[in-house]
GROMACS .gro file of C-alpha atoms in nm:
model
  228
    1MET     CA    1  12.278   9.908  12.499
    2ASP     CA    2  12.160   9.561  12.550
    3PHE     CA    3  11.888   9.338  12.348
    4TYR     CA    4  11.582   9.430  12.587
    5THR     CA    5  11.659   9.757  12.615
    6PHE     CA    6  11.677   9.778  12.211
    7LYS     CA    7  11.406   9.571  12.179
    8ASN     CA    8  11.214   9.797  12.426
    9ALA     CA    9  11.283  10.117  12.241
   10PHE     CA   10  11.182  10.034  11.935
   11PHE     CA   11  10.840   9.899  12.077
   12VAL     CA   12  10.797  10.222  12.211
   13GLY     CA   13  10.833  10.415  11.858
   14VAL     CA   14  10.636  10.171  11.684
   15PHE     CA   15  10.351  10.255  11.974
   16MET     CA   16  10.397  10.620  11.965
   17ALA     CA   17  10.303  10.597  11.535
   18PHE     CA   18  10.011  10.416  11.592
   19MET     CA   19   9.855  10.658  11.846
   20ILE     CA   20   9.532  10.756  11.605
   21GLY     CA   21   9.471  11.109  11.545
   22PRO     CA   22   9.449  11.379  11.313
   23VAL     CA   23   9.842  11.331  11.196
   24PHE     CA   24   9.777  10.941  11.123
   25PHE     CA   25   9.522  10.993  10.897
   26MET     CA   26   9.665  11.325  10.728
   27LEU     CA   27   9.962  11.062  10.666
   28LEU     CA   28   9.747  10.831  10.492
   29LYS     CA   29   9.589  11.044  10.276
   30THR     CA   30   9.899  11.218  10.177
   31SER     CA   31  10.057  10.888  10.063
   32ILE     CA   32   9.678  10.810   9.879
   33LEU     CA   33   9.669  11.135   9.730
   34LYS     CA   34  10.016  11.244   9.663
   35GLY     CA   35  10.216  10.947   9.635
   36ALA     CA   36  10.461  10.806   9.916
   37ARG     CA   37  10.729  11.083   9.846
   38ALA     CA   38  10.492  11.335   9.923
   39ALA     CA   39  10.371  11.081  10.234
   40ILE     CA   40  10.724  11.079  10.339
   41VAL     CA   41  10.824  11.471  10.354
   42PHE     CA   42  10.524  11.532  10.540
   43ASP     CA   43  10.666  11.235  10.785
   44ILE     CA   44  10.995  11.401  10.819
   45GLY     CA   45  10.822  11.736  10.945
   46VAL     CA   46  10.597  11.480  11.203
   47ILE     CA   47  10.909  11.314  11.332
   48LEU     CA   48  11.096  11.620  11.371
   49GLY     CA   49  10.838  11.755  11.560
   50ASP     CA   50  10.875  11.509  11.818
   51VAL     CA   51  11.238  11.514  11.836
   52SER     CA   52  11.145  11.855  11.940
   53PHE     CA   53  10.913  11.753  12.213
   54ILE     CA   54  11.186  11.483  12.322
   55MET     CA   55  11.434  11.768  12.346
   56ILE     CA   56  11.166  11.961  12.540
   57ALA     CA   57  11.117  11.704  12.786
   58TYR     CA   58  11.503  11.595  12.840
   59TYR     CA   59  11.641  11.940  12.886
   60GLY     CA   60  11.318  12.068  13.039
   61SER     CA   61  11.340  11.772  13.302
   62ARG     CA   62  11.726  11.735  13.335
   63ASN     CA   63  11.798  11.924  13.602
   64LEU     CA   64  11.554  11.746  13.851
   65LEU     CA   65  11.560  11.362  13.728
   66GLU     CA   66  11.921  11.451  13.801
   67LYS     CA   67  11.857  11.525  14.183
   68ILE     CA   68  11.617  11.250  14.204
   69LYS     CA   69  11.711  10.982  13.978
   70ASP     CA   70  11.794  10.737  14.259
   71ASP     CA   71  11.439  10.808  14.447
   72PRO     CA   72  11.157  10.559  14.379
   73ARG     CA   73  10.889  10.811  14.418
   74LEU     CA   74  11.026  10.916  14.042
   75PHE     CA   75  10.890  10.577  13.899
   76LEU     CA   76  10.549  10.756  14.072
   77ILE     CA   77  10.572  11.029  13.869
   78GLY     CA   78  10.610  10.894  13.526
   79GLY     CA   79  10.394  10.639  13.571
   80LEU     CA   80  10.135  10.887  13.664
   81ILE     CA   81  10.203  11.083  13.368
   82LEU     CA   82  10.117  10.794  13.139
   83ILE     CA   83   9.804  10.683  13.330
   84VAL     CA   84   9.659  11.015  13.297
   85TYR     CA   85   9.806  11.047  12.928
   86GLY     CA   86   9.596  10.672  12.898
   87ILE     CA   87   9.291  10.818  13.090
   88ILE     CA   88   9.282  11.138  12.842
   89THR     CA   89   9.299  10.885  12.544
   90TYR     CA   90   9.060  10.620  12.661
   91LEU     CA   91   8.806  10.929  12.753
   92ASP     CA   92   8.871  11.203  12.477
   93LYS     CA   93   8.553  11.297  12.340
   94SER     CA   94   8.724  11.381  11.975
   95ASN     CA   95   8.688  11.024  11.926
   96LYS     CA   96   8.372  11.037  11.762
   97LYS     CA   97   8.518  11.338  11.542
   98GLU     CA   98   8.821  11.157  11.415
   99VAL     CA   99   8.678  10.851  11.287
  100ASP     CA  100   8.529  11.056  10.983
  101HIS     CA  101   8.879  11.133  10.848
  102ASP     CA  102   8.765  11.253  10.512
  103GLN     CA  103   8.751  11.543  10.708
  104VAL     CA  104   9.158  11.587  10.717
  105GLU     CA  105   9.265  11.832  10.441
  106VAL     CA  106   9.589  11.770  10.231
  107PRO     CA  107   9.743  12.098  10.007
  108LYS     CA  108   9.611  12.040   9.637
  109ALA     CA  109   9.964  12.195   9.531
  110ASN     CA  110  10.278  11.957   9.560
  111ASN     CA  111  10.451  12.223   9.757
  112TYR     CA  112  10.735  11.962   9.945
  113PHE     CA  113  10.815  12.280  10.182
  114LYS     CA  114  10.437  12.358  10.297
  115LEU     CA  115  10.352  11.964  10.335
  116PHE     CA  116  10.690  11.930  10.568
  117LEU     CA  117  10.586  12.232  10.783
  118ASN     CA  118  10.228  12.068  10.784
  119GLY     CA  119  10.355  11.805  10.920
  120PHE     CA  120  10.576  11.967  11.216
  121LEU     CA  121  10.314  12.267  11.279
  122LEU     CA  122  10.032  11.956  11.295
  123ASN     CA  123  10.217  11.745  11.580
  124PHE     CA  124  10.349  11.992  11.717
  125ILE     CA  125  10.037  12.198  11.867
  126ASN     CA  126   9.909  11.854  12.008
  127ILE     CA  127  10.026  11.921  12.339
  128GLY     CA  128   9.929  11.537  12.465
  129VAL     CA  129  10.221  11.433  12.228
  130LEU     CA  130  10.438  11.606  12.464
  131ALA     CA  131  10.306  11.465  12.781
  132GLY     CA  132  10.330  11.154  12.670
  133TRP     CA  133  10.732  11.191  12.565
  134LEU     CA  134  10.790  11.331  12.906
  135GLY     CA  135  10.604  11.044  13.072
  136ILE     CA  136  10.883  10.837  12.833
  137MET     CA  137  11.172  11.098  12.991
  138VAL     CA  138  11.081  11.039  13.288
  139VAL     CA  139  11.074  10.662  13.336
  140VAL     CA  140  11.350  10.587  13.111
  141GLY     CA  141  11.609  10.882  13.167
  142PRO     CA  142  11.674  10.718  13.509
  143THR     CA  143  11.729  10.420  13.439
  144LEU     CA  144  11.933  10.473  13.196
  145ASN     CA  145  12.136  10.704  13.497
  146MET     CA  146  12.028  10.995  13.334
  147ASN     CA  147  12.349  10.854  13.115
  148PRO     CA  148  12.329  11.161  12.764
  149VAL     CA  149  12.520  10.914  12.529
  150SER     CA  150  12.276  10.645  12.663
  151ILE     CA  151  11.971  10.840  12.636
  152PHE     CA  152  12.053  10.957  12.332
  153TRP     CA  153  12.070  10.608  12.129
  154TYR     CA  154  11.745  10.562  12.333
  155PHE     CA  155  11.538  10.768  12.165
  156VAL     CA  156  11.723  10.757  11.842
  157ILE     CA  157  11.608  10.366  11.863
  158VAL     CA  158  11.262  10.523  11.941
  159ILE     CA  159  11.247  10.757  11.656
  160PHE     CA  160  11.439  10.451  11.443
  161GLY     CA  161  11.116  10.256  11.546
  162TYR     CA  162  10.861  10.545  11.485
  163ALA     CA  163  11.000  10.620  11.138
  164PHE     CA  164  10.963  10.206  11.013
  165ALA     CA  165  10.615  10.202  11.123
  166ASP     CA  166  10.538  10.509  10.989
  167LEU     CA  167  10.685  10.412  10.668
  168MET     CA  168  10.505  10.074  10.669
  169LYS     CA  169  10.177  10.331  10.680
  170ILE     CA  170  10.300  10.520  10.371
  171LEU     CA  171  10.355  10.180  10.197
  172LEU     CA  172  10.000  10.010  10.289
  173ALA     CA  173   9.792  10.323  10.308
  174LYS     CA  174   9.554  10.246  10.077
  175LYS     CA  175   9.447   9.895  10.252
  176LEU     CA  176   9.460  10.033  10.624
  177LYS     CA  177   9.205  10.361  10.514
  178SER     CA  178   8.951  10.095  10.391
  179LYS     CA  179   9.022   9.910  10.726
  180LEU     CA  180   9.014  10.193  10.946
  181THR     CA  181   8.603  10.206  11.012
  182PRO     CA  182   8.486  10.409  11.303
  183LEU     CA  183   8.441  10.095  11.482
  184VAL     CA  184   8.798  10.010  11.462
  185ILE     CA  185   8.941  10.325  11.477
  186TYR     CA  186   8.766  10.396  11.843
  187ARG     CA  187   8.848  10.066  11.933
  188ILE     CA  188   9.216  10.133  11.848
  189LYS     CA  189   9.179  10.480  12.065
  190ARG     CA  190   9.061  10.298  12.370
  191GLY     CA  191   9.288   9.999  12.344
  192MET     CA  192   9.607  10.262  12.315
  193GLY     CA  193   9.465  10.421  12.641
  194VAL     CA  194   9.440  10.110  12.821
  195LEU     CA  195   9.798  10.014  12.738
  196LEU     CA  196   9.976  10.369  12.837
  197ILE     CA  197   9.722  10.283  13.149
  198VAL     CA  198   9.890   9.963  13.218
  199PHE     CA  199  10.241  10.050  13.148
  200GLY     CA  200  10.188  10.348  13.413
  201ALA     CA  201  10.043  10.115  13.633
  202PHE     CA  202  10.333   9.887  13.602
  203PHE     CA  203  10.585  10.183  13.654
  204MET     CA  204  10.396  10.329  13.961
  205LEU     CA  205  10.470   9.948  14.111
  206LYS     CA  206  10.811   9.957  14.071
  207GLY     CA  207  10.802  10.312  14.315
  208PHE     CA  208  10.684  10.039  14.583
  209ILE     CA  209  10.930   9.781  14.483
  210PRO     CA  210  11.281   9.796  14.596
  211LYS     CA  211  11.511   9.829  14.335
  212GLU     CA  212  11.739   9.496  14.337
  213LYS     CA  213  11.386   9.313  14.352
  214MET     CA  214  11.252   9.477  14.077
  215ASP     CA  215  11.601   9.408  13.873
  216THR     CA  216  11.535   9.064  13.955
  217ILE     CA  217  11.247   9.030  13.850
  218ILE     CA  218  11.362   9.237  13.537
  219ASP     CA  219  11.674   9.003  13.489
  220LYS     CA  220  11.438   8.682  13.487
  221VAL     CA  221  11.174   8.817  13.228
  222GLN     CA  222  11.488   8.916  13.006
  223ILE     CA  223  11.612   8.534  13.038
  224GLU     CA  224  11.296   8.392  12.985
  225ASN     CA  225  11.279   8.605  12.677
  226PHE     CA  226  11.603   8.470  12.547
  227ASN     CA  227  11.517   8.124  12.577
  228LYS     CA  228  11.221   8.195  12.376
   0.00000   0.00000   0.00000
């Protein structure tokens, strides 16, 4: 795996960790009210939920992706999924409800198993998260030639980036909570939606540009980034 792919995977993990929602606020409140250890246990449950979604996305789409991995239309499908997810994020009516994060309840007892289970279930019941991982899988899988080892390590790095971002959130929970005003949260969610739409449009564009030309463009970008 080259540095560009490594950096891309790490960025995807960090990006997914900062998707504003109930899990985000629950993690902050758990850290503030019950301490870093409890928040880490909760986060392990969240991450296990994401790992489950990644496995569902991989095994659920593997056969189809194997058959059409060289078909440029695949980028259209993956890009479309990301665009739809981005539009839903951007227009989500629950934005106004989620800004009141004091409504997110944290269990009073220091029951680590319950915290772990809450983290897993709170993430796993969010079907939108599955849609996000599925879009990423549809785009990333064919670029790695559907190589199981390459895909495995790619998503290991994604999860590492996710866990790293969550650890930073846990350590900075009090500062983050004070900064997350309703207006800031609203802007972050809409910004995330716009980024997903842009990424989706980029991948859809790859479906119209010949692979050789797109590889040349990507190689040129990699060289320019390396020189910086």
